[in-house]
Coordinates of C-alpha atoms and ligand atoms in Angstrom, one line a residue:
X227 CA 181.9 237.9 214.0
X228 CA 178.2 238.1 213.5
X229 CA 175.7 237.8 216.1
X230 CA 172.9 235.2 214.5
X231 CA 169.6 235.8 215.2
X232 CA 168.2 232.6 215.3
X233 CA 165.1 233.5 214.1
X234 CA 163.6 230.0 213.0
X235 CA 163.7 229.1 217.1
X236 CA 162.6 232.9 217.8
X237 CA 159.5 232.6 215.4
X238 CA 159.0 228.9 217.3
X239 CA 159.2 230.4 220.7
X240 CA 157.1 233.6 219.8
X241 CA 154.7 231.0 218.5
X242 CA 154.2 229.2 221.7
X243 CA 154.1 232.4 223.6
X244 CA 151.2 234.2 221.3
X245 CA 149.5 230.5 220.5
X246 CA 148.7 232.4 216.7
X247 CA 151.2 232.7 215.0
X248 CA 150.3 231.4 210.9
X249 CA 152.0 227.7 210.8
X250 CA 152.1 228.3 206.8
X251 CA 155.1 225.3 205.7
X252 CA 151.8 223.0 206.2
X253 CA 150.7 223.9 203.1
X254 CA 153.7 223.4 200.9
X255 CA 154.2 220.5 199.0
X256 CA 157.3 219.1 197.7
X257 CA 159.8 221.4 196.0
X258 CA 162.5 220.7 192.9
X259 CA 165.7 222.2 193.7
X260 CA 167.7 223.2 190.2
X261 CA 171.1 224.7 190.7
X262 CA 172.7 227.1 188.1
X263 CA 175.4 225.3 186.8
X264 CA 175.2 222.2 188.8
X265 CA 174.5 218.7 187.6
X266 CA 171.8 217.8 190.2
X267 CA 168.6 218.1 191.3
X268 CA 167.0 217.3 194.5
X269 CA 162.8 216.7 194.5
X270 CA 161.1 215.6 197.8
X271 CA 164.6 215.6 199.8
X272 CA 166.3 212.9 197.0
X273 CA 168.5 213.8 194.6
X274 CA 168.8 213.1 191.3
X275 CA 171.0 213.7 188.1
X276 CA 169.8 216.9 186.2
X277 CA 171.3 218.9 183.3
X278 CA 172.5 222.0 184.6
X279 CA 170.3 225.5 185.0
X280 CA 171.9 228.1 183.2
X281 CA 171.3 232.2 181.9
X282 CA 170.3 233.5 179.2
X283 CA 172.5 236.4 177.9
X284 CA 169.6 238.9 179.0
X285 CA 170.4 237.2 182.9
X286 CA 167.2 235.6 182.6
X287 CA 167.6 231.4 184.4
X288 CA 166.4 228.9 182.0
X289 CA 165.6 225.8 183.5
X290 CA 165.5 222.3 182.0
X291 CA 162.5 221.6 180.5
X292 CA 162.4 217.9 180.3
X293 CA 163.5 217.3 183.7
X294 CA 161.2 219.9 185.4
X295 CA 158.2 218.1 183.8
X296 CA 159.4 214.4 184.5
X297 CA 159.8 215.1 188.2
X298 CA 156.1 217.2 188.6
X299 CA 154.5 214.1 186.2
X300 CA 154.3 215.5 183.2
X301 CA 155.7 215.0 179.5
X302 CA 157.8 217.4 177.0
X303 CA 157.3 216.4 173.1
X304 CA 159.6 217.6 170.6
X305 CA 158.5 218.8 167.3
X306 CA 161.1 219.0 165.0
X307 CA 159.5 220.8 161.8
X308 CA 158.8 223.6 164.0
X309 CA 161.7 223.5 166.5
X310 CA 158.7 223.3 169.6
X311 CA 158.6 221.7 172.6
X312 CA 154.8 221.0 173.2
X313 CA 154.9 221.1 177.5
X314 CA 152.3 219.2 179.5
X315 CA 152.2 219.7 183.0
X316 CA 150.3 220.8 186.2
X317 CA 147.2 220.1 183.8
X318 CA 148.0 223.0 181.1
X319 CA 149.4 222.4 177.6
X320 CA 151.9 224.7 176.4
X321 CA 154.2 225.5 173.5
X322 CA 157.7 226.8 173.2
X323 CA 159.4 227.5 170.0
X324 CA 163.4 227.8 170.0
X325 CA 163.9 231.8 169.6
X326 CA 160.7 233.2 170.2
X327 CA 159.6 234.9 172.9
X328 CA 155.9 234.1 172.6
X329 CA 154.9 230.8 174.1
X330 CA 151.2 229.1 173.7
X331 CA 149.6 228.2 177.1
X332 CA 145.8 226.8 176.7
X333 CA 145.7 228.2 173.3
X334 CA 146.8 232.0 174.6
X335 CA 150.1 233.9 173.7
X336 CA 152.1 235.1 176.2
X337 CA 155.4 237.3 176.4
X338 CA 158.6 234.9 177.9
X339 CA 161.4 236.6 180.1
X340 CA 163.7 235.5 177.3
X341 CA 163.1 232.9 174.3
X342 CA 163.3 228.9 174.8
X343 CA 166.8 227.6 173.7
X344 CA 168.6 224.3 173.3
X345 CA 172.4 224.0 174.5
X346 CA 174.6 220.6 174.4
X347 CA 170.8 218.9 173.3
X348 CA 168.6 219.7 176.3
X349 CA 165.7 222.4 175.6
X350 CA 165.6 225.3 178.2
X351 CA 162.7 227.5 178.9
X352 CA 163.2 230.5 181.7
X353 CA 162.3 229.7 184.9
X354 CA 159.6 232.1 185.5
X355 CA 157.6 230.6 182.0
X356 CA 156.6 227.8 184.7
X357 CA 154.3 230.0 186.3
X358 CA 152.4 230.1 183.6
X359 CA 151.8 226.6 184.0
X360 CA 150.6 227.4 187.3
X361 CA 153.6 227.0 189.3
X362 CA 155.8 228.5 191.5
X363 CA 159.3 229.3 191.4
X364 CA 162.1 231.0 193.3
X365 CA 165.3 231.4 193.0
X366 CA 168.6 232.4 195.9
X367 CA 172.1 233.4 195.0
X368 CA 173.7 235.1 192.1
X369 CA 175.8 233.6 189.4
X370 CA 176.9 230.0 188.8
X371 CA 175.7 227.9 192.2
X372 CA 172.7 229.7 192.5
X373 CA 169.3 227.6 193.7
X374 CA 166.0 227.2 192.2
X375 CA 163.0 226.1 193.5
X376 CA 159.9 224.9 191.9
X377 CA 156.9 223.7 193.3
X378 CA 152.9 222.8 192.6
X379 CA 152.0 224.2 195.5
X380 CA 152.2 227.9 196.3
X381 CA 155.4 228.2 198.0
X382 CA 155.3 229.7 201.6
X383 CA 158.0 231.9 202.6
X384 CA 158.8 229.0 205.3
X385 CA 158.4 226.3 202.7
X386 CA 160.8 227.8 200.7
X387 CA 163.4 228.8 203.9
X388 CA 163.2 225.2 204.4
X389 CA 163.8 224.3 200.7
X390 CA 166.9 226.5 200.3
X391 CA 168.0 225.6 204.2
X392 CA 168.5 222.0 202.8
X393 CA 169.8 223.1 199.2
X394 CA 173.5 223.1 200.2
X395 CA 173.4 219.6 200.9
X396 CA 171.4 218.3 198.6
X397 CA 173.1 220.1 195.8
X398 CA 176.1 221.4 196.8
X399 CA 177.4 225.2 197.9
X400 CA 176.0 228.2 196.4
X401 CA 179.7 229.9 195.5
X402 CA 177.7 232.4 194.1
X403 CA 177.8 235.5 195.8
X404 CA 174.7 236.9 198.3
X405 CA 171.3 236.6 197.5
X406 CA 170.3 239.4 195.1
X407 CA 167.6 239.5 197.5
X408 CA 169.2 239.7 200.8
X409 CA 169.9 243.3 202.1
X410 CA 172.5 244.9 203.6
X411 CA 172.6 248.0 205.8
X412 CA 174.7 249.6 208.7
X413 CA 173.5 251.4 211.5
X414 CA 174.6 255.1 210.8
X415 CA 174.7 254.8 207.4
X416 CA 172.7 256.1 204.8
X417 CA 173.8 253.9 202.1
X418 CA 172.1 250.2 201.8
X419 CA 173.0 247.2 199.1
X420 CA 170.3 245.6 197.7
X421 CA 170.0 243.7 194.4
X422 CA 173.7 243.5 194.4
X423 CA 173.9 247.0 194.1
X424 CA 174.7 250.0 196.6
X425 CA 172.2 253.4 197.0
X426 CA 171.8 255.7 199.3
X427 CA 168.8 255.8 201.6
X428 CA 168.8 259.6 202.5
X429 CA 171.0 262.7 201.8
X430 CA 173.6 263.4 204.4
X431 CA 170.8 265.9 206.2
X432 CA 168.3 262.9 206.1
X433 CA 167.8 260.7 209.6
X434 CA 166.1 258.2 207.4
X435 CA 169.0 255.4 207.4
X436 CA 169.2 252.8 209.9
X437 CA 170.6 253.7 213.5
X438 CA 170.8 251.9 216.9
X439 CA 167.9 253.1 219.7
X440 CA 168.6 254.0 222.8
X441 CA 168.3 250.5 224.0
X442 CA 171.1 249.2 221.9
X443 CA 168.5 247.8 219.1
X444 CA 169.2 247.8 215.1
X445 CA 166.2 249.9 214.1
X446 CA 165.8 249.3 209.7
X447 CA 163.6 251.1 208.0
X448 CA 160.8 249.3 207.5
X449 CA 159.1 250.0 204.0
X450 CA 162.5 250.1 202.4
X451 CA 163.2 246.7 203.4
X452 CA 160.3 244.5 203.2
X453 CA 160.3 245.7 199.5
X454 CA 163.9 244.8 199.2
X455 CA 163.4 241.0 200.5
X456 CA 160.5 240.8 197.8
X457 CA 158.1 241.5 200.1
X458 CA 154.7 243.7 199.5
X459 CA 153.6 246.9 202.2
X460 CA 150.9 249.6 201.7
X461 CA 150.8 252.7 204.0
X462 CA 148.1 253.4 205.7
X463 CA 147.0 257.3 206.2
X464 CA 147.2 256.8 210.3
X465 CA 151.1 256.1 208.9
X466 CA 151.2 252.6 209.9
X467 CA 152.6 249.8 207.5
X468 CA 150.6 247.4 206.6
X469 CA 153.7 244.5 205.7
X470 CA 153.2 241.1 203.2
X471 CA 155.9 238.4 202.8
X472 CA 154.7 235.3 201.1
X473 CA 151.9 234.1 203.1
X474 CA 152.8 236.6 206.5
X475 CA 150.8 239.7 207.0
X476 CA 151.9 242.3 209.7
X477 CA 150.7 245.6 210.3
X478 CA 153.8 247.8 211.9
X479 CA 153.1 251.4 213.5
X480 CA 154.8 253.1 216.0
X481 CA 154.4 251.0 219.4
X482 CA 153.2 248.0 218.0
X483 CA 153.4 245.1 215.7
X484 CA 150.1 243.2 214.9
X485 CA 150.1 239.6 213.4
X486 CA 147.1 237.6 212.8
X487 CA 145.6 240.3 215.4
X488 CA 148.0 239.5 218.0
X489 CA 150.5 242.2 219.2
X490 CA 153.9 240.8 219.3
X491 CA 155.1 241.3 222.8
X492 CA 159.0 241.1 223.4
X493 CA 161.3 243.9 224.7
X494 CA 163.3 243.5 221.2
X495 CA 160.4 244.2 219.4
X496 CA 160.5 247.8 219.2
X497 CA 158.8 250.4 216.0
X498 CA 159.2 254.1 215.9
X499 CA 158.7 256.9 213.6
X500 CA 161.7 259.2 212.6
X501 CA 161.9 261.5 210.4
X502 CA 158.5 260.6 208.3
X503 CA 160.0 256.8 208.1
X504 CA 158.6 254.4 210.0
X505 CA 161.3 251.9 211.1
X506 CA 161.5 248.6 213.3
X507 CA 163.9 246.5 215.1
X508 CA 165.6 243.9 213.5
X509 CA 163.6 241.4 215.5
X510 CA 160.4 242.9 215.1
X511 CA 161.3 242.6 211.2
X512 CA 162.1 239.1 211.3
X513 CA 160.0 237.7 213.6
X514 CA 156.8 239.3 211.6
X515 CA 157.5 238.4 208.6
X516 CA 159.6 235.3 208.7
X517 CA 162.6 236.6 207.3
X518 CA 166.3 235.9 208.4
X519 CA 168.3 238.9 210.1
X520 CA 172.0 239.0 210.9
X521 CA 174.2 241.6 212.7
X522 CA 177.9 242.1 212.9
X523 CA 179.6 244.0 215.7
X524 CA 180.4 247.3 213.9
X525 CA 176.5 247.8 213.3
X526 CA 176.6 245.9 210.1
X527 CA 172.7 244.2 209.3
X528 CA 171.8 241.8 206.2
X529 CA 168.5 240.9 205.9
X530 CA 167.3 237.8 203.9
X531 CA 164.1 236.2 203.0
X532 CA 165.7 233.0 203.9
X533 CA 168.5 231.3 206.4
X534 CA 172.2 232.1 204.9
X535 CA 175.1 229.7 205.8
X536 CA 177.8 230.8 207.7
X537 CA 179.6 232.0 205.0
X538 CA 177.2 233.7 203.2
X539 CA 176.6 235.5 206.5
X540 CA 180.3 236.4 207.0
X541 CA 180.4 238.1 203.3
X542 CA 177.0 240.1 204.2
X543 CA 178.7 241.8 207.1
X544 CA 181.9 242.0 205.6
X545 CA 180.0 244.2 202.8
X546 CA 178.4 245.8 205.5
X547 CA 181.1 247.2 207.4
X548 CA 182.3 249.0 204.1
X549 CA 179.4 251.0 204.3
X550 CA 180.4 254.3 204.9
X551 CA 178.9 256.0 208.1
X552 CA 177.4 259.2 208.1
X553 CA 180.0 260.2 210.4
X554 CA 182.3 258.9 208.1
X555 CA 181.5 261.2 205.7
X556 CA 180.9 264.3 207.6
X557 CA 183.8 264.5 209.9
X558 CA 186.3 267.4 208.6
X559 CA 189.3 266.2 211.0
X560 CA 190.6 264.7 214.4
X561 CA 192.3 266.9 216.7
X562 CA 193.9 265.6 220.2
X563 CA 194.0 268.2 222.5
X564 CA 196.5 267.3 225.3
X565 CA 196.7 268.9 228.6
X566 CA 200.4 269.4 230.9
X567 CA 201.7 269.7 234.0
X568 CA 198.5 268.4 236.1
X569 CA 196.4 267.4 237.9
X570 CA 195.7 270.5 238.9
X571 CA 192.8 270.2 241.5
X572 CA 190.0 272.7 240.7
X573 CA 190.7 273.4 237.5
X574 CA 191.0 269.9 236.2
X575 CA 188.0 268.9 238.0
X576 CA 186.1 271.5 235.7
X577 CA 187.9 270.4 232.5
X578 CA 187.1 266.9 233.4
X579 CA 183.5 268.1 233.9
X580 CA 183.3 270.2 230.8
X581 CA 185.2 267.7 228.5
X582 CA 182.5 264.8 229.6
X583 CA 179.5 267.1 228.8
X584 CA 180.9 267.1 225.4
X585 CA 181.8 263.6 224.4
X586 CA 185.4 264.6 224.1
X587 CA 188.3 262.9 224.9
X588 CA 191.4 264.1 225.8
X589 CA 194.8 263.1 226.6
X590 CA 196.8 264.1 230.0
X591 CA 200.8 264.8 230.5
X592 CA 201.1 264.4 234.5
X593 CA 203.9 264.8 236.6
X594 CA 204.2 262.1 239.3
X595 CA 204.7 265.5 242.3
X596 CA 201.4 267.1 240.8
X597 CA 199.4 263.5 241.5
X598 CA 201.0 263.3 244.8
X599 CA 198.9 266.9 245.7
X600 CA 195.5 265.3 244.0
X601 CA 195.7 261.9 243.8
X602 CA 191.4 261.3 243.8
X603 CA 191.8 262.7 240.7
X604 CA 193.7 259.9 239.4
X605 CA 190.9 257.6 238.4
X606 CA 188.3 259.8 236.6
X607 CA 190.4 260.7 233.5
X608 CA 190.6 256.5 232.4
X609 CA 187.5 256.3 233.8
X610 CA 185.7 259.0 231.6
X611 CA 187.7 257.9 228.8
X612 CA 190.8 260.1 228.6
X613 CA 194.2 258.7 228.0
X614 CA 196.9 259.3 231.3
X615 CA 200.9 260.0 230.1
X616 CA 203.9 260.6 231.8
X617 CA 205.4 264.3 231.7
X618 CA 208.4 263.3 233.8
X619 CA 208.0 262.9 238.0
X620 CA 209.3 266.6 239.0
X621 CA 209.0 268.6 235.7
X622 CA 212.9 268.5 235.1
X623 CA 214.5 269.5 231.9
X624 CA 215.2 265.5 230.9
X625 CA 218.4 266.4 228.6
X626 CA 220.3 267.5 231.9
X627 CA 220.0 264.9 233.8
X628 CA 221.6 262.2 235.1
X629 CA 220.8 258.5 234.0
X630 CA 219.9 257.7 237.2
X631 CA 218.3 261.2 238.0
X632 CA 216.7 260.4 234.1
X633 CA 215.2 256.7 234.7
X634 CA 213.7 258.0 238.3
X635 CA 211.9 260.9 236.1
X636 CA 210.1 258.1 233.9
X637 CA 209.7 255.2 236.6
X638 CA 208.6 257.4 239.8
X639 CA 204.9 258.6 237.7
X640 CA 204.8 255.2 235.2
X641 CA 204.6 253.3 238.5
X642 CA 202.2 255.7 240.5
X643 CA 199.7 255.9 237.6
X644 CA 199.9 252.1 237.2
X645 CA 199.4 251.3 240.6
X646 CA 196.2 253.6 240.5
X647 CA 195.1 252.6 237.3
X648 CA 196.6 249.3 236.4
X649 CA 197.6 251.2 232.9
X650 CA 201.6 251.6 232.1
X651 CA 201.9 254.9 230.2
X652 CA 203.0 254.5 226.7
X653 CA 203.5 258.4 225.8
X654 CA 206.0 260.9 227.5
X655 CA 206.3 264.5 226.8
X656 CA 209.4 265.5 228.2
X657 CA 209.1 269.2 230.3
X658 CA 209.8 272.0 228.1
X659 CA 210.0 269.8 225.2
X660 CA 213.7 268.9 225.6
X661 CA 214.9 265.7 224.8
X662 CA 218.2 264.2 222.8
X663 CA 218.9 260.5 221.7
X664 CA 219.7 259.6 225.5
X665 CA 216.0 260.3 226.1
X666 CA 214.6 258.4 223.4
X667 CA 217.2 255.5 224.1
X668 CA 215.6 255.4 227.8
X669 CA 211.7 255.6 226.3
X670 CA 212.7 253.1 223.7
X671 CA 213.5 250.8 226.8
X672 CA 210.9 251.0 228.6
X673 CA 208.5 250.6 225.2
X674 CA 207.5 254.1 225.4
X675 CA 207.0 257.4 222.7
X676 CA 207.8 260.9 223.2
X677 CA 205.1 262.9 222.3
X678 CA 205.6 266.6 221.1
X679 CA 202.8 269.0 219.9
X680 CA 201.7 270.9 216.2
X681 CA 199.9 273.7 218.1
X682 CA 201.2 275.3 220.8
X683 CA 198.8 279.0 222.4
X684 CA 201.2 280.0 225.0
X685 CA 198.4 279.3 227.1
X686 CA 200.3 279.5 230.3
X687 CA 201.3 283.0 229.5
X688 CA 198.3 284.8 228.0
X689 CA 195.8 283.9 230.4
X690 CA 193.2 285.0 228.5
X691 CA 190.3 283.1 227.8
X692 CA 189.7 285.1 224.3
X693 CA 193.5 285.0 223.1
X694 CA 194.6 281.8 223.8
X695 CA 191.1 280.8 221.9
X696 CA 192.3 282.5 218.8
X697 CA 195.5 281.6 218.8
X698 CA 194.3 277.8 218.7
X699 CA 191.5 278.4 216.0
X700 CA 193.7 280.5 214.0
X701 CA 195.8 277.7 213.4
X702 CA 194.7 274.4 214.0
X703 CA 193.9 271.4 212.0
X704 CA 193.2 268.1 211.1
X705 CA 195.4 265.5 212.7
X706 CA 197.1 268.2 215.3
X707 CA 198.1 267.8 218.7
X708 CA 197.4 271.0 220.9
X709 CA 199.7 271.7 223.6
X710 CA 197.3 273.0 226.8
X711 CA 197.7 273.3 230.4
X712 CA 194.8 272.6 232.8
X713 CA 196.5 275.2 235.6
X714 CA 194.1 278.5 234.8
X715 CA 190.4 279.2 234.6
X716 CA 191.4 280.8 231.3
X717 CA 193.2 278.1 229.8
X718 CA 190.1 275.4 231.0
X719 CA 187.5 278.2 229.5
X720 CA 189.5 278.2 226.2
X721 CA 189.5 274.8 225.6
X722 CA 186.1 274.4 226.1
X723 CA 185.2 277.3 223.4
X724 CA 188.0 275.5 221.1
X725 CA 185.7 272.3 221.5
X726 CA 182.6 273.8 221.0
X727 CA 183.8 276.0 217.4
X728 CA 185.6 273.3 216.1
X729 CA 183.2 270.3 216.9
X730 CA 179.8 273.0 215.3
X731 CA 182.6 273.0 212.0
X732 CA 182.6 269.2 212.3
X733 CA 186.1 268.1 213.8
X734 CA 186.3 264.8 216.7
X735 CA 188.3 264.8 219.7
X736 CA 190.4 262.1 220.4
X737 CA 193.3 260.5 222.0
X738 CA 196.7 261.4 220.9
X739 CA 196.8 256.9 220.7
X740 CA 193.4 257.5 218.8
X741 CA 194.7 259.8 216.6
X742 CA 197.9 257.8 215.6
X743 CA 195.4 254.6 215.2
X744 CA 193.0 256.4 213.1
X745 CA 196.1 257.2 210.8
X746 CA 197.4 254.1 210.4
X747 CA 200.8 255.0 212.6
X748 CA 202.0 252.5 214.9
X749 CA 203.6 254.6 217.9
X750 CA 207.3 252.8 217.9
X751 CA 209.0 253.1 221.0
X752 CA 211.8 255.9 221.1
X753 CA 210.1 257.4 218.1
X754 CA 209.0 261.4 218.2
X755 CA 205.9 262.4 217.6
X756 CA 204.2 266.2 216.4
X757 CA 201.3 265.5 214.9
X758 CA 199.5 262.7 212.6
Ligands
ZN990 ZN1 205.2 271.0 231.5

């Protein structure tokens, strides 16, 4: 689940810290809550009964007339020979005819988001016509449940946080789905949803989408997303961001944050230029401007102009984590390379070394007389990340032995790896790739696999650095396991070139327990495995 930033207490706390932060809820006044759909309205923290907010068929909200003007002290007259509602409120006079799209304030025309309507009785005019009486409106949330607020006053980006905190409540849940204004992005991806709707931030070349700095922080890009919360920016020529969200002004460039002035100091407050985008932590983000940020585990981030419940929050990140990565998207294949018969002192020390350079993971088949000879070796491969597997204790051929002589060949190296590593092995290749039902009747047992290979070099008897490099490349694909042994300078050079071609064409090392997990295969115990 999501980490919450508690931004509300982080804004507080930055507050006391800087002393200047804008305090801008004092100038909100009250605010009418409408829901779409909903049957109440709350003004000034009471609720009351309200016909229900509703769309028009353009999806523009119409709001009820009569109740809006009642609650802010004014009147609505009805004028039946011309099927107008003659609106006073907030000291202007306006009219609304039923199907028009022109309205009358102060004896001007102006152009409505859709016409004024009546439906079961009650006269509806859109939601944003109010501003033309010089008020202000919001609304939060898609579909049926969705808030709207309304107020006198201009309403602050915290004055209307607060409103819409206390909506739920008042009014009931918003079943709609997120905020058309909250934004959702993934670290690594290039592809964003906003308004309800996915794009894509950059091309698959581009470094413009969000990603996670070196200090672990969500770095969003910042233009992108102030403008996606309904926010304003301008960019200066010196490339710095001059940011506007409601009442909050911040000016972002690389190094620095400035509000009211005042450079926000915090380790998580972090900006930086890449790629020609100027982009900022997720703090830095919300604690500027006063917005609500949210991150999930997988590198999922919504963004929202105001707090979102918990469940709101848990959809946002569950959207997020569909977001395809850009390594999603680019990867050609998984290969597992898999290496026999060690460890083999020297050369698996350089493997090791070569295979960590590289970010690669691989998995090793050991026999339990080869860890006797180098047993220091047994803790880097978990250690760096590799998996450990059983190749029987004395590199017998399994299918002639005895079931005593059999069991010993599996117990003798599970039990000397675990007591090294604290791991049981769960994979066994038997030597020479022999094995019959009595073999996978003892790995079934003891809850283990048996673990063939899809490519196979002949490493071990070309010894040649350049052939046993083609005879990999030449074949190999997505989802194959490449048989390897780590006992020749040429076999440890090989695999190193095979790493470096095939990761340059755009194929991941991995596991052969990453590989099955990345196809969906569980590894069943007795079961034989090639390839996935
Ligand atoms: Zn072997």
């Amino acid at each position: 689940m999501g980490t919450r930033i508690r931004i509300l207490a982080l804004v507080l706390l930055a507050a006391m810290l800087l002393g200047a932060l804008p305090v801008a809820a004092a100038e909100g006044g009250p605010v009418l809550l409408l829901q779409a759909g909903g049957s109440r309205a709350a003004w000034n923290g009471r609720v009351l009964d309200a016909p229900p907010s509703r769309y028009a068929a353009n999806g523009a909200l119409l709001v009820p007339v009569r109740t809006v003007a009642e609650v802010l002290g004014g009147s609505v007259a009805w004028e039946g020979a011309t099927k107008s509602a003659v609106v006073s409120l907030n000291g202007h006079a306006a009219r609304f005819t039923r199907g028009s799209w022109t309205c009358w304030v102060d004896g001007r025309a102006a152009t409505l988001s859709t016409p004024a309507d009546t439906v079961d009785n009650v006269l509806y005019i859109p939601l944003t016509a109010l501003e033309l009486l010089g008020l202000s409106t919001a609304s939060c949330g898609y579909y049926e449940g969705a808030y709207l607020a309304v107020s006198a006053a201009p309403l602050s980006q915290e004055a209307l946080a607060q409103a819409m905190a206390q909506a739920p409540a008042l009014l009931g849940p918003n079943a709609g789905l997120l905020d058309r204004r909250a934004l959702v992005l993934r670290t690594g991806s290039r592809w964003a949803v906003r308004g309800g709707r996915e794009e894509a931030l950059c091309g698959l070349d581009g470094g413009s989408h969000p990603y996670a700095a070196d200090s672990g922080l969500a770095m969003v890009p910042l233009a992108f997303s102030v403008e996606a919360l309904g926010g304003t920016y301008t960019v200066q020529a010196d490339g710095s961001v001059l940011a506007a969200m409601g009442t909050r002004r911040a000016a972002f460039s690389a190094g620095s944050v400035i509000v009211d002035g005042q450079a926000l100091d915090h380790p998580y407050v972090r900006v930086e230029a890449r790629e020609g985008t100027l982009f900022a932590s997720l703090y830095a983000v919300t604690t500027a401007l006063g917005v609500y940020g949210y991150a999930g585990s997988d590198g999922g981030l919504v963004l929202s102009p105001w707090p979102l419940d918990a469940a709101l929050e848990a959809r946002g990140l569950a959207r997020a984590s569909q977001l395809r990565t850009v390594e999603d998207e680019t990867v050609k294949g998984y290969i597992a390379l898999t290496f026999d018969d060690g460890p083999s002192g020297a050369y698996t020390t350089r493997l090791l070394d070569g295979l960590k350079a590289r970010g690669v993971h691989a998995t090793f088949f050991l026999c339990n007389y080869r860890i006797q000879a180098y047993p220091q070796l047994l803790s880097r491969y978990g250690a760096e990340g590799h998996e450990v597997a059983n190749h029987s204790a004395t590199h017998a051929t399994l299918t002639a032995c005895s079931p005593a002589a059999l069991a010993a060949e599996m117990d003798n190296t599970n039990r000397t790896i675990e007591a090294a590593t604290g791991l049981r092995p769960t994979l066994l290749r038997p030597p020479g790739g022999a094995y019959n039902q009595t073999v996978l009747d003892a790995l079934e047992a003891r809850g283990m696999c048996c673990v063939l290979w899809s490519v196979d070099p002949q490493d071990w008897r070309l010894r040649n650095r350049e052939k046993i490099r083609e005879a990999v490349l030449s074949t190999v694909g997505d989802g194959d396991i490449v048989l390897l042994h780590d006992m020749s300078n040429a076999s440890v050079d090989a695999a190193l070139d095979i790493i470096d071609t095939l990761q340059a064409r755009g194929y991941r090392f991995v596991t052969v327990s990453e590989l099955a997990a990345l196809r969906g295969v569980p590894l069943a115990a007795g079961g034989v495995y090639r390839g996935f």
